[in-house]
Short mmCIF file of C-alpha atoms and ligand atoms in Angstrom, two decimals:
data_model
loop_
_atom_site.label_atom_id
_atom_site.label_comp_id
_atom_site.label_asym_id
_atom_site.label_seq_id
_atom_site.Cartn_x
_atom_site.Cartn_y
_atom_site.Cartn_z
CA MET A 1 18.04 17.31 -16.83
CA ASN A 2 18.11 15.26 -13.73
CA ILE A 3 16.10 16.75 -10.74
CA ILE A 4 15.19 15.39 -7.27
CA LEU A 5 12.26 16.96 -5.21
CA LEU A 6 12.64 16.47 -1.67
CA GLY A 7 9.73 17.56 1.16
CA TYR A 8 7.73 16.16 3.88
CA PRO A 9 5.04 13.58 2.92
CA GLY A 10 1.97 15.76 1.75
CA SER A 11 4.58 18.61 0.57
CA GLY A 12 3.14 18.55 -2.95
CA LYS A 13 6.06 16.48 -4.49
CA GLY A 14 3.62 14.52 -6.82
CA THR A 15 1.85 17.35 -7.55
CA GLN A 16 4.46 19.50 -8.36
CA ALA A 17 5.95 16.45 -10.62
CA LYS A 18 3.30 16.08 -12.56
CA VAL A 19 3.48 19.63 -13.99
CA LEU A 20 7.04 20.03 -13.86
CA SER A 21 7.97 16.30 -15.70
CA GLN A 22 5.29 16.96 -18.67
CA LYS A 23 6.77 20.86 -18.81
CA LEU A 24 10.29 19.97 -19.22
CA GLY A 25 10.00 16.55 -20.73
CA LEU A 26 11.28 14.57 -17.94
CA PHE A 27 10.33 11.05 -16.79
CA HIS A 28 8.69 11.28 -13.56
CA VAL A 29 10.15 8.57 -11.02
CA SER A 30 7.99 8.40 -7.90
CA THR A 31 9.18 5.22 -5.57
CA GLY A 32 6.01 5.43 -3.75
CA ASP A 33 3.78 5.00 -7.09
CA ILE A 34 5.95 2.11 -8.18
CA PHE A 35 5.48 0.50 -4.95
CA ARG A 36 1.56 1.03 -4.96
CA GLU A 37 1.65 -0.34 -8.60
CA GLU A 38 3.22 -3.42 -7.41
CA LEU A 39 1.24 -3.82 -4.42
CA ALA A 40 -2.20 -3.17 -6.58
CA LYS A 41 -1.02 -6.00 -8.84
CA ASP A 42 -0.08 -8.57 -5.73
CA THR A 43 3.36 -9.26 -7.40
CA PRO A 44 6.22 -10.39 -4.95
CA LEU A 45 7.72 -6.86 -4.87
CA GLY A 46 4.52 -5.85 -3.98
CA LEU A 47 4.02 -8.39 -1.12
CA GLU A 48 7.45 -7.64 0.11
CA VAL A 49 7.12 -3.89 0.61
CA SER A 50 3.40 -3.78 1.56
CA GLY A 51 4.45 -4.18 5.63
CA TYR A 52 6.50 -1.12 5.10
CA LEU A 53 4.30 0.84 3.41
CA SER A 54 0.98 0.24 5.95
CA ALA A 55 3.32 0.95 8.63
CA GLY A 56 4.69 4.42 7.11
CA ARG A 57 8.44 2.81 7.03
CA LEU A 58 10.93 3.28 4.70
CA VAL A 59 11.63 0.07 1.95
CA PRO A 60 14.91 -0.86 3.00
CA ASP A 61 17.64 0.98 0.98
CA ARG A 62 19.06 -2.27 -0.83
CA LEU A 63 15.48 -3.03 -2.22
CA VAL A 64 14.69 0.64 -3.18
CA LEU A 65 18.27 0.87 -4.92
CA GLU A 66 17.28 -2.45 -6.76
CA VAL A 67 14.20 -1.74 -8.24
CA LEU A 68 15.33 1.80 -9.34
CA LYS A 69 18.20 0.55 -11.26
CA SER A 70 16.44 -2.01 -13.17
CA ARG A 71 13.39 -0.11 -14.30
CA LEU A 72 15.68 2.85 -15.39
CA SER A 73 18.28 1.21 -17.06
CA LYS A 74 16.85 1.71 -20.45
CA GLU A 75 15.71 5.23 -19.81
CA THR A 76 17.52 7.98 -21.43
CA ARG A 77 15.01 11.11 -20.96
CA GLY A 78 15.72 13.21 -18.06
CA LEU A 79 14.67 12.14 -14.54
CA LEU A 80 12.46 13.92 -11.87
CA PHE A 81 12.66 12.00 -8.82
CA ASP A 82 9.50 11.93 -6.50
CA GLY A 83 9.98 10.49 -3.09
CA PHE A 84 13.67 9.56 -3.94
CA PRO A 85 16.21 9.57 -2.21
CA ARG A 86 15.41 9.17 1.17
CA THR A 87 18.72 8.21 3.06
CA VAL A 88 21.67 9.36 2.52
CA GLU A 89 22.74 6.03 1.84
CA GLN A 90 20.10 6.03 -1.27
CA ALA A 91 21.80 9.85 -2.19
CA GLU A 92 24.76 8.30 -1.80
CA GLY A 93 23.68 5.14 -4.22
CA LEU A 94 22.24 7.77 -6.38
CA ASP A 95 25.69 9.71 -6.65
CA ALA A 96 27.10 6.44 -7.48
CA TRP A 97 24.26 5.54 -10.33
CA PHE A 98 24.64 9.15 -12.22
CA ASP A 99 28.51 8.70 -12.44
CA SER A 100 28.25 4.99 -13.82
CA ARG A 101 26.27 6.85 -16.23
CA GLU A 102 28.68 9.95 -16.58
CA THR A 103 25.47 12.01 -15.97
CA THR A 104 24.83 14.57 -12.93
CA LEU A 105 22.36 15.85 -10.63
CA ASP A 106 21.26 19.10 -11.88
CA ALA A 107 19.09 20.64 -8.95
CA VAL A 108 17.70 19.62 -5.89
CA ILE A 109 14.21 21.35 -5.00
CA PHE A 110 13.16 21.43 -1.17
CA LEU A 111 9.41 21.81 -1.13
CA ASN A 112 9.25 23.71 2.47
CA VAL A 113 6.08 23.42 4.20
CA PRO A 114 5.16 23.46 8.12
CA GLU A 115 4.11 20.34 9.49
CA ALA A 116 0.89 20.88 10.67
CA GLU A 117 -0.39 22.34 7.16
CA VAL A 118 1.34 18.70 5.55
CA ALA A 119 -0.67 16.60 8.24
CA LYS A 120 -4.28 18.43 7.15
CA ARG A 121 -3.39 17.99 3.62
CA LEU A 122 -2.82 14.45 3.80
CA GLY A 123 -6.04 13.97 5.73
CA ASP A 124 -8.29 15.48 2.87
CA ARG A 125 -5.81 14.07 0.29
CA ARG A 126 -7.66 11.70 -2.17
CA THR A 127 -6.65 10.20 -5.37
CA CYS A 128 -7.83 8.84 -8.76
CA PRO A 129 -6.84 5.18 -8.80
CA LYS A 130 -7.06 5.16 -12.34
CA CYS A 131 -5.25 8.08 -13.93
CA GLY A 132 -3.15 8.97 -10.77
CA LYS A 133 -4.44 12.63 -10.17
CA ILE A 134 -4.18 14.04 -7.02
CA TYR A 135 -7.12 15.69 -5.11
CA ASN A 136 -7.72 17.71 -2.33
CA LEU A 137 -11.24 18.17 -0.40
CA GLY A 138 -9.91 21.16 1.50
CA THR A 139 -7.56 23.12 -1.86
CA LYS A 140 -8.72 21.10 -4.97
CA PRO A 141 -12.05 19.16 -4.76
CA PRO A 142 -13.45 17.32 -7.58
CA GLN A 143 -16.26 18.71 -9.36
CA LYS A 144 -18.52 15.76 -8.34
CA PRO A 145 -17.57 14.41 -4.74
CA ASP A 146 -15.48 11.49 -4.87
CA ILE A 147 -15.74 11.26 -8.72
CA CYS A 148 -12.64 12.05 -10.30
CA ASP A 149 -12.66 14.84 -12.91
CA THR A 150 -10.91 12.78 -16.08
CA CYS A 151 -12.08 9.72 -15.91
CA ASN A 152 -15.04 9.60 -13.83
CA GLU A 153 -13.24 6.94 -11.60
CA LYS A 154 -14.34 6.36 -7.70
CA LEU A 155 -11.76 8.24 -5.66
CA ILE A 156 -9.70 6.81 -3.11
CA THR A 157 -8.02 7.62 0.12
CA ARG A 158 -4.64 6.15 0.34
CA ASP A 159 -4.15 3.43 2.94
CA ASP A 160 -1.19 5.51 4.85
CA ASP A 161 -3.43 9.09 4.98
CA THR A 162 -4.57 7.13 8.42
CA PRO A 163 -3.92 9.87 11.59
CA GLY A 164 -1.70 7.16 12.75
CA VAL A 165 0.39 6.61 9.83
CA ILE A 166 0.46 10.25 8.68
CA TRP A 167 2.39 10.75 12.12
CA LYS A 168 4.68 7.73 11.74
CA ARG A 169 5.45 8.96 8.42
CA LEU A 170 6.14 12.24 9.64
CA GLN A 171 8.24 11.17 12.12
CA VAL A 172 10.77 8.98 9.46
CA TYR A 173 11.06 11.70 7.51
CA LYS A 174 12.35 13.74 10.36
CA ASP A 175 14.60 10.88 11.68
CA GLN A 176 15.93 9.49 8.34
CA THR A 177 14.69 12.01 5.05
CA GLU A 178 15.93 15.17 6.83
CA PRO A 179 19.75 14.51 7.12
CA LEU A 180 19.21 15.00 3.20
CA LEU A 181 18.75 18.63 3.36
CA ALA A 182 22.40 19.06 4.85
CA TYR A 183 23.97 16.38 2.28
CA TYR A 184 22.58 18.53 -0.63
CA LYS A 185 22.67 21.90 0.66
CA SER A 186 26.41 22.04 -0.23
CA SER A 187 25.85 20.86 -3.84
CA GLY A 188 25.43 23.78 -5.09
CA ASN A 189 22.48 22.63 -7.05
CA PHE A 190 20.24 23.28 -3.72
CA TYR A 191 16.78 25.14 -4.16
CA GLU A 192 14.22 26.07 -1.75
CA ALA A 193 10.53 26.90 -2.51
CA ASP A 194 8.09 27.87 -0.21
CA GLY A 195 5.80 24.71 -0.71
CA GLY A 196 3.06 26.54 1.35
CA GLN A 197 1.53 28.76 -1.16
CA ALA A 198 -1.57 27.69 -4.05
CA PRO A 199 0.33 24.79 -5.95
CA GLU A 200 0.20 27.45 -9.49
CA SER A 201 2.53 29.78 -6.94
CA VAL A 202 4.97 26.93 -6.33
CA ALA A 203 5.10 25.82 -9.98
CA ALA A 204 5.94 29.32 -11.15
CA LYS A 205 8.52 29.71 -8.27
CA ILE A 206 10.13 26.39 -9.50
CA ALA A 207 10.26 27.30 -13.64
CA ALA A 208 11.84 30.67 -12.08
CA MET A 209 14.75 28.65 -10.47
CA LEU A 210 15.27 26.56 -13.38
CA ASP A 211 15.56 28.82 -15.69
CA GLY A 212 18.45 29.01 -18.04
CA LYS A 213 19.70 25.78 -16.19
P1 AP5 B 301 5.08 8.62 -1.06
O1 AP5 B 301 4.43 7.97 -1.62
O2 AP5 B 301 6.64 8.89 -1.44
O3 AP5 B 301 5.04 9.34 -0.34
P2 AP5 B 301 5.33 10.55 0.59
O4 AP5 B 301 6.58 11.04 0.53
O5 AP5 B 301 4.83 10.41 2.12
O6 AP5 B 301 4.68 11.60 -0.13
P3 AP5 B 301 3.25 12.16 -0.29
O7 AP5 B 301 2.96 10.85 -1.53
O8 AP5 B 301 2.39 11.56 0.39
O9 AP5 B 301 2.78 13.50 -0.46
P4 AP5 B 301 3.39 14.45 -1.48
O10 AP5 B 301 4.42 15.39 -1.20
O11 AP5 B 301 3.80 13.74 -3.29
O12 AP5 B 301 2.49 15.62 -1.89
P5 AP5 B 301 1.13 15.38 -2.92
O13 AP5 B 301 1.30 16.02 -4.39
O14 AP5 B 301 0.39 14.28 -3.06
O15 AP5 B 301 5.75 7.20 -0.07
C1 AP5 B 301 4.81 6.56 0.24
C2 AP5 B 301 5.34 4.99 1.13
O16 AP5 B 301 6.37 4.26 0.16
C3 AP5 B 301 6.60 5.29 1.85
O17 AP5 B 301 5.60 5.68 3.24
C4 AP5 B 301 7.41 4.69 2.11
O18 AP5 B 301 6.93 3.25 2.82
C5 AP5 B 301 7.54 3.88 0.70
N1 AP5 B 301 8.41 4.61 -0.16
C6 AP5 B 301 8.66 5.04 -1.09
N2 AP5 B 301 9.86 6.09 -1.78
C7 AP5 B 301 10.60 5.33 -0.88
C8 AP5 B 301 11.83 5.41 -0.91
N3 AP5 B 301 12.90 5.89 -1.82
N4 AP5 B 301 12.60 4.62 0.44
C9 AP5 B 301 11.82 3.74 1.17
N5 AP5 B 301 10.94 3.53 1.37
C10 AP5 B 301 10.03 4.64 -0.16
O19 AP5 B 301 0.08 16.51 -2.08
C11 AP5 B 301 -0.69 15.93 -0.74
C12 AP5 B 301 -2.04 16.47 -0.61
O20 AP5 B 301 -1.48 18.11 -0.69
C13 AP5 B 301 -3.02 16.77 -1.85
O21 AP5 B 301 -4.06 16.54 -1.33
C14 AP5 B 301 -2.74 17.60 -2.75
O22 AP5 B 301 -3.69 18.51 -3.41
C15 AP5 B 301 -2.29 19.09 -1.96
N6 AP5 B 301 -1.48 19.53 -2.05
C16 AP5 B 301 -0.30 19.93 -2.83
N7 AP5 B 301 0.28 21.31 -2.97
C17 AP5 B 301 -0.56 22.08 -2.25
C18 AP5 B 301 -0.50 23.35 -2.34
N8 AP5 B 301 0.43 24.15 -2.60
N9 AP5 B 301 -1.47 23.63 -1.49
C19 AP5 B 301 -2.57 23.03 -0.62
N10 AP5 B 301 -2.53 21.66 -1.15
C20 AP5 B 301 -1.50 20.96 -1.60
MG1 MG B 302 3.46 11.69 -3.34
#
């Protein structure tokens, strides 16, 4: 099964992807995580994408598609995309890539959350730099302040979770990613989930939507 999670920054794509990929045995593909890992390792790719991430702008389509094709060329599991595609050009590139592998897209799940809610969530987000676990000071705080429950590592605030960059990312989403909703709505595989509910309820709704697929 191949699935795309779509939605505003902060709509819960990463949170849901972690649960869903485990449950369905899918390979979780987060382009944002890939770029942040490269950045942390100071690789040439990390240096190339650094300015885009810190400004909240999109990495150019050509580069995103190149990176994904090379990363996924040997992957045989079903794929769960989180944060990709983000433009119509990327979606067309993905369609062509699926065709070349004689596989198909099974579901596009849109996590619908109001803009004011996602802005608040992003400001309150903390993540573990070691295991990637996602917390929220308001809705999902760690047991000990600023410490990961799983690996005891000190939690961090993502560099792009500052008020100015959050605002920019929301604008970029509206300008460049929202058109994807129309692109996928006509596909017959488009599902919308109310992402404003508690994470467990959202996960249950998604599971019900995919039941029988
Ligand atoms: P990326 O890492 O993909 O960031 P994003 O799309 O901005 O999304 P986020 O990771 O911020 O949010 P999320 O939806 O995963 O929410 P989360 O689950 O963490 O991209 C970063 C950058 O990389 C981009 O700006 C761009 O520069 C570049 N990039 C990446 N992909 C690209 C591409 N394809 N093309 C070009 N450039 C690309 O949840 C957020 C918070 O809310 C957390 O605190 C969480 O605990 C909380 N939360 C989650 N669900 C709920 C809930 N149901 N109720 C209450 N709180 C919740
Ligand atoms: Mg994410």
